């Protein structure tokens, strides 16, 4: 979650895949309520269009909220305890060692002015209410828009019931043009044209369309399901089937029926149109959480009367019937269900032997995926595997739940968590992953050959969360189990982590033999990936001892082995370590080269949420590049290049990079590792401050802190190449007297992210006048961007909170 004084407002709102029909009056009303209430809950039956309306409102409000609009999608979440983690993930708020996720969220949002959309809360209502109440009490500029079938029950909550779409005159005598003014009819026609582009509302079918919309009570989901059948049935046939199929819709006015019954009738009607094979596949598909690929559907749904070759045809028919939605990304298809459809399928299959067999096939599929990915994460295609695991995370958690409750699932549960522990570590799912690992260890009896890796994972995540005592205890248990069952790889990893924990405690004499023994084991096992890790930490230990020649030999060997394995994580880390060492030895040219290469690799890393068919080779698949593959490595390289800039006398560049590194560290909830030598960091920072003076140093550092991580990487690489973007710290004054009272007010509005037009509206002046004020501020303070004004104003407390307008 990044906020900026310029450019579009930040958000994570998904693009709408189909045309939004009508609701202009409702949108205006909801926006008005959002502007004057802290918590607005859209309530109504499933299929009423709550989520779609909330998304549209948030999309229209996003530019008017300084820190944007953010949606937390809860439909696929089964465990109420994970609501805070899901919210933090949506807001890109990382977990912090030793702090609860709720506390971390409050701290991250306390000063933010944003709109938070909690979507599909009904099955998690109590937890959502607790989280919403805490956030609202602690974050004065936060507003929440929730969707739920029932109220949350939070004090101060405003309820707004989502109505049905507007309907045509029930008398049926209206013209085609008058019927088409109805939102329900327009929705029917639009969705019918998606399946049959030639479909049109005519004098011959207008009455039938109006009848269908009335019978379905103007419910969006029900209307879409009906319209999808116009490619095989006439509207008159659809209307007739409604009469024949559902007694609820024939005994009186459809408007008087409870919406839940109307929706269930719609689902049963759609289900009744399916062939038996398609109906079976629909039930089985409901086991998936968060979507699925074709190969997953074939593996899970085939069997017991359904041939593998029949699954694709059945799936296609379910897509045609709008019971399943297909999306194509990066040349591959992924499928998902509306949650109402998924729940319907689960309800119809609950308690059957078929449902139990389906869950076991689902578990087997995702266990195999996780174990394959665990190997892939340590190879040259780690980014692709990260993307695939991220996409399938809900399914993996569902598989874990199945393993935990199944009669024969204990071994599968152990295998699954041991396969996922590294993924949980590198993507930041520390709380969730640690809880899963600890639960398995609590249930596991005796010394299983599968357990050493589980102990290592528990060690790693306990350390990440600042629980060193627990980390050491779990690591020592893991070492004992590894030796008892003869797992030499597990033994090597436990020795490595015991050495790391000793390094953190500055116990060099204890760390050295542990790391040496670990390295020897990994060499004997010919495990290149872990050999790199052991060499890396031994090199850092040599630095702590002042033995720079040995440190260089170890780090260079680490880099050589890393390049052989092709793993980007190991390569970037080895380059960072060599950069640190070169800088200590006074070789700023070599240090800059190492840091820059490491940053380039991080910047070019591809973390992709992309569908990968297991029958396709991973080579050649690619997605959008991202900078956030290795934020910890990036942060230390930024700090290293800041020191290089100090050595070269480029103190303003240095101050900006120090600011960027500090902001990144705060977002990660950590601090520079001890082997990076914090004392050296502080010495270089002090040198830059002395050279620039407090005011210029603060201004340049503030600009760096305002950068996104991507911007900081670009700035660092440009600065190292000798052509950085300008960092104009301005006059050392930047004092209160430098600006007029009105200019100070304008600076505060710039810091809130307002454009010149919005500033003009807020101050009731001409836009040209606002533009002149902003230019005067830039000239007086010697700044080159609005971001610098924002940083300057924020440091002086000139900002004022602005809620959704």
PDB file of C-alpha atoms in Angstrom, residues 115-253:
ATOM      1  CA  UNK A 115     -11.675   3.422   1.746  1.00  0.00           C
ATOM      2  CA  UNK A 116     -11.587  -0.263   2.715  1.00  0.00           C
ATOM      3  CA  UNK A 117     -14.054  -2.653   1.064  1.00  0.00           C
ATOM      4  CA  UNK A 118     -14.727  -5.875   2.997  1.00  0.00           C
ATOM      5  CA  UNK A 119     -16.474  -8.118   0.491  1.00  0.00           C
ATOM      6  CA  UNK A 120     -18.629 -11.168   1.396  1.00  0.00           C
ATOM      7  CA  UNK A 121     -18.524 -10.978   5.187  1.00  0.00           C
ATOM      8  CA  UNK A 122     -21.569 -13.062   6.107  1.00  0.00           C
ATOM      9  CA  UNK A 123     -19.777 -16.343   6.846  1.00  0.00           C
ATOM     10  CA  UNK A 124     -17.090 -14.482   8.823  1.00  0.00           C
ATOM     11  CA  UNK A 125     -19.330 -11.808  10.331  1.00  0.00           C
ATOM     12  CA  UNK A 126     -18.109 -11.921  13.937  1.00  0.00           C
ATOM     13  CA  UNK A 127     -14.431 -11.701  13.013  1.00  0.00           C
ATOM     14  CA  UNK A 128     -15.104  -9.011  10.398  1.00  0.00           C
ATOM     15  CA  UNK A 129     -17.046  -7.027  12.995  1.00  0.00           C
ATOM     16  CA  UNK A 130     -14.204  -7.274  15.528  1.00  0.00           C
ATOM     17  CA  UNK A 131     -11.607  -6.170  12.973  1.00  0.00           C
ATOM     18  CA  UNK A 132     -13.765  -3.362  11.585  1.00  0.00           C
ATOM     19  CA  UNK A 133     -14.516  -2.034  15.064  1.00  0.00           C
ATOM     20  CA  UNK A 134     -10.869  -1.997  16.067  1.00  0.00           C
ATOM     21  CA  UNK A 135      -9.724  -0.309  12.874  1.00  0.00           C
ATOM     22  CA  UNK A 136     -12.435   2.339  13.035  1.00  0.00           C
ATOM     23  CA  UNK A 137     -11.666   3.166  16.672  1.00  0.00           C
ATOM     24  CA  UNK A 138      -7.931   3.559  15.989  1.00  0.00           C
ATOM     25  CA  UNK A 139      -7.846   4.998  12.461  1.00  0.00           C
ATOM     26  CA  UNK A 140      -9.840   8.260  12.328  1.00  0.00           C
ATOM     27  CA  UNK A 141      -9.620   8.760   8.554  1.00  0.00           C
ATOM     28  CA  UNK A 142     -10.578   5.208   7.577  1.00  0.00           C
ATOM     29  CA  UNK A 143     -13.959   4.392   6.061  1.00  0.00           C
ATOM     30  CA  UNK A 144     -15.272   0.882   5.502  1.00  0.00           C
ATOM     31  CA  UNK A 145     -17.743  -0.307   2.886  1.00  0.00           C
ATOM     32  CA  UNK A 146     -18.815  -3.891   3.626  1.00  0.00           C
ATOM     33  CA  UNK A 147     -21.011  -6.386   1.794  1.00  0.00           C
ATOM     34  CA  UNK A 148     -22.861  -9.066   3.716  1.00  0.00           C
ATOM     35  CA  UNK A 149     -26.127 -10.949   3.788  1.00  0.00           C
ATOM     36  CA  UNK A 150     -26.556  -9.856   7.399  1.00  0.00           C
ATOM     37  CA  UNK A 151     -25.504  -6.791   9.432  1.00  0.00           C
ATOM     38  CA  UNK A 152     -22.108  -6.898  11.116  1.00  0.00           C
ATOM     39  CA  UNK A 153     -23.463  -5.411  14.317  1.00  0.00           C
ATOM     40  CA  UNK A 154     -20.698  -2.847  14.849  1.00  0.00           C
ATOM     41  CA  UNK A 155     -21.678   0.290  16.808  1.00  0.00           C
ATOM     42  CA  UNK A 156     -22.235   3.149  14.370  1.00  0.00           C
ATOM     43  CA  UNK A 157     -22.850   0.823  11.418  1.00  0.00           C
ATOM     44  CA  UNK A 158     -25.204   2.117   8.715  1.00  0.00           C
ATOM     45  CA  UNK A 159     -27.149  -0.516   6.791  1.00  0.00           C
ATOM     46  CA  UNK A 160     -28.147  -0.060   3.151  1.00  0.00           C
ATOM     47  CA  UNK A 161     -30.224  -2.798   1.548  1.00  0.00           C
ATOM     48  CA  UNK A 162     -29.372  -3.451  -2.079  1.00  0.00           C
ATOM     49  CA  UNK A 163     -32.626  -3.367  -4.052  1.00  0.00           C
ATOM     50  CA  UNK A 164     -33.546  -5.421  -7.073  1.00  0.00           C
ATOM     51  CA  UNK A 165     -32.921  -3.974 -10.496  1.00  0.00           C
ATOM     52  CA  UNK A 166     -35.679  -1.743 -11.788  1.00  0.00           C
ATOM     53  CA  UNK A 167     -38.408  -3.678 -13.622  1.00  0.00           C
ATOM     54  CA  UNK A 168     -40.690  -2.853 -16.571  1.00  0.00           C
ATOM     55  CA  UNK A 169     -44.345  -2.037 -16.162  1.00  0.00           C
ATOM     56  CA  UNK A 170     -46.003  -5.238 -14.890  1.00  0.00           C
ATOM     57  CA  UNK A 171     -49.063  -4.498 -17.042  1.00  0.00           C
ATOM     58  CA  UNK A 172     -47.027  -5.586 -20.070  1.00  0.00           C
ATOM     59  CA  UNK A 173     -48.492  -3.028 -22.457  1.00  0.00           C
ATOM     60  CA  UNK A 174     -45.389  -0.863 -22.735  1.00  0.00           C
ATOM     61  CA  UNK A 175     -43.461  -0.347 -25.969  1.00  0.00           C
ATOM     62  CA  UNK A 176     -40.087  -1.954 -26.664  1.00  0.00           C
ATOM     63  CA  UNK A 177     -38.325   1.322 -25.830  1.00  0.00           C
ATOM     64  CA  UNK A 178     -40.151   1.617 -22.508  1.00  0.00           C
ATOM     65  CA  UNK A 179     -39.418  -2.002 -21.580  1.00  0.00           C
ATOM     66  CA  UNK A 180     -35.719  -1.519 -22.398  1.00  0.00           C
ATOM     67  CA  UNK A 181     -35.468   1.381 -19.940  1.00  0.00           C
ATOM     68  CA  UNK A 182     -35.721  -1.192 -17.175  1.00  0.00           C
ATOM     69  CA  UNK A 183     -32.349  -2.091 -15.663  1.00  0.00           C
ATOM     70  CA  UNK A 184     -33.340  -5.742 -15.374  1.00  0.00           C
ATOM     71  CA  UNK A 185     -34.267  -5.937 -19.055  1.00  0.00           C
ATOM     72  CA  UNK A 186     -31.097  -4.132 -20.134  1.00  0.00           C
ATOM     73  CA  UNK A 187     -29.048  -6.600 -18.108  1.00  0.00           C
ATOM     74  CA  UNK A 188     -30.892  -9.549 -19.679  1.00  0.00           C
ATOM     75  CA  UNK A 189     -30.339  -8.220 -23.201  1.00  0.00           C
ATOM     76  CA  UNK A 190     -26.656  -7.416 -22.605  1.00  0.00           C
ATOM     77  CA  UNK A 191     -25.875 -10.875 -21.202  1.00  0.00           C
ATOM     78  CA  UNK A 192     -27.942 -12.624 -23.879  1.00  0.00           C
ATOM     79  CA  UNK A 193     -25.882 -10.858 -26.547  1.00  0.00           C
ATOM     80  CA  UNK A 194     -22.680 -12.210 -24.968  1.00  0.00           C
ATOM     81  CA  UNK A 195     -23.780 -15.699 -26.016  1.00  0.00           C
ATOM     82  CA  UNK A 196     -25.681 -14.699 -29.153  1.00  0.00           C
ATOM     83  CA  UNK A 197     -24.528 -11.380 -30.664  1.00  0.00           C
ATOM     84  CA  UNK A 198     -27.653 -11.327 -32.846  1.00  0.00           C
ATOM     85  CA  UNK A 199     -30.030 -11.281 -29.888  1.00  0.00           C
ATOM     86  CA  UNK A 200     -32.255  -8.199 -29.731  1.00  0.00           C
ATOM     87  CA  UNK A 201     -35.309  -7.005 -27.860  1.00  0.00           C
ATOM     88  CA  UNK A 202     -38.216  -7.009 -30.294  1.00  0.00           C
ATOM     89  CA  UNK A 203     -41.988  -6.481 -30.136  1.00  0.00           C
ATOM     90  CA  UNK A 204     -42.272 -10.291 -30.333  1.00  0.00           C
ATOM     91  CA  UNK A 205     -40.135 -11.142 -27.293  1.00  0.00           C
ATOM     92  CA  UNK A 206     -40.381  -7.977 -25.167  1.00  0.00           C
ATOM     93  CA  UNK A 207     -43.297  -9.252 -23.114  1.00  0.00           C
ATOM     94  CA  UNK A 208     -41.528 -12.584 -22.462  1.00  0.00           C
ATOM     95  CA  UNK A 209     -38.332 -10.834 -21.404  1.00  0.00           C
ATOM     96  CA  UNK A 210     -40.322  -8.616 -19.054  1.00  0.00           C
ATOM     97  CA  UNK A 211     -42.046 -11.688 -17.629  1.00  0.00           C
ATOM     98  CA  UNK A 212     -38.730 -13.479 -16.985  1.00  0.00           C
ATOM     99  CA  UNK A 213     -37.319 -10.411 -15.226  1.00  0.00           C
ATOM    100  CA  UNK A 214     -40.403 -10.117 -13.052  1.00  0.00           C
ATOM    101  CA  UNK A 215     -40.411 -13.830 -12.206  1.00  0.00           C
ATOM    102  CA  UNK A 216     -36.774 -13.580 -11.158  1.00  0.00           C
ATOM    103  CA  UNK A 217     -37.542 -10.583  -8.933  1.00  0.00           C
ATOM    104  CA  UNK A 218     -35.002  -8.380 -10.691  1.00  0.00           C
ATOM    105  CA  UNK A 219     -32.113 -10.342  -9.116  1.00  0.00           C
ATOM    106  CA  UNK A 220     -28.926  -9.812 -11.186  1.00  0.00           C
ATOM    107  CA  UNK A 221     -27.470 -13.314 -10.818  1.00  0.00           C
ATOM    108  CA  UNK A 222     -30.773 -15.002 -11.614  1.00  0.00           C
ATOM    109  CA  UNK A 223     -31.245 -12.815 -14.694  1.00  0.00           C
ATOM    110  CA  UNK A 224     -27.731 -13.518 -15.941  1.00  0.00           C
ATOM    111  CA  UNK A 225     -28.261 -17.266 -15.589  1.00  0.00           C
ATOM    112  CA  UNK A 226     -31.523 -17.038 -17.512  1.00  0.00           C
ATOM    113  CA  UNK A 227     -30.034 -14.868 -20.264  1.00  0.00           C
ATOM    114  CA  UNK A 228     -27.191 -17.347 -20.766  1.00  0.00           C
ATOM    115  CA  UNK A 229     -29.719 -19.906 -21.982  1.00  0.00           C
ATOM    116  CA  UNK A 230     -30.923 -17.813 -24.907  1.00  0.00           C
ATOM    117  CA  UNK A 231     -28.344 -19.557 -27.083  1.00  0.00           C
ATOM    118  CA  UNK A 232     -30.305 -22.818 -26.738  1.00  0.00           C
ATOM    119  CA  UNK A 233     -33.824 -21.707 -25.723  1.00  0.00           C
ATOM    120  CA  UNK A 234     -36.134 -18.944 -26.842  1.00  0.00           C
ATOM    121  CA  UNK A 235     -37.153 -16.375 -24.259  1.00  0.00           C
ATOM    122  CA  UNK A 236     -40.672 -17.813 -24.370  1.00  0.00           C
ATOM    123  CA  UNK A 237     -39.279 -21.282 -23.585  1.00  0.00           C
ATOM    124  CA  UNK A 238     -37.268 -19.861 -20.676  1.00  0.00           C
ATOM    125  CA  UNK A 239     -40.396 -18.204 -19.323  1.00  0.00           C
ATOM    126  CA  UNK A 240     -42.341 -21.436 -19.708  1.00  0.00           C
ATOM    127  CA  UNK A 241     -39.699 -23.454 -17.913  1.00  0.00           C
ATOM    128  CA  UNK A 242     -39.800 -21.025 -15.042  1.00  0.00           C
ATOM    129  CA  UNK A 243     -43.525 -21.632 -14.711  1.00  0.00           C
ATOM    130  CA  UNK A 244     -43.156 -25.387 -14.960  1.00  0.00           C
ATOM    131  CA  UNK A 245     -40.084 -25.784 -12.784  1.00  0.00           C
ATOM    132  CA  UNK A 246     -40.694 -23.641  -9.769  1.00  0.00           C
ATOM    133  CA  UNK A 247     -43.882 -23.619  -7.801  1.00  0.00           C
ATOM    134  CA  UNK A 248     -42.559 -20.639  -5.882  1.00  0.00           C
ATOM    135  CA  UNK A 249     -42.694 -18.514  -9.015  1.00  0.00           C
ATOM    136  CA  UNK A 250     -46.180 -19.469 -10.173  1.00  0.00           C
ATOM    137  CA  UNK A 251     -48.319 -18.985  -7.110  1.00  0.00           C
ATOM    138  CA  UNK A 252     -48.328 -15.210  -6.994  1.00  0.00           C
ATOM    139  CA  UNK A 253     -46.227 -12.087  -7.411  1.00  0.00           C
TER     140      UNK A 253
END
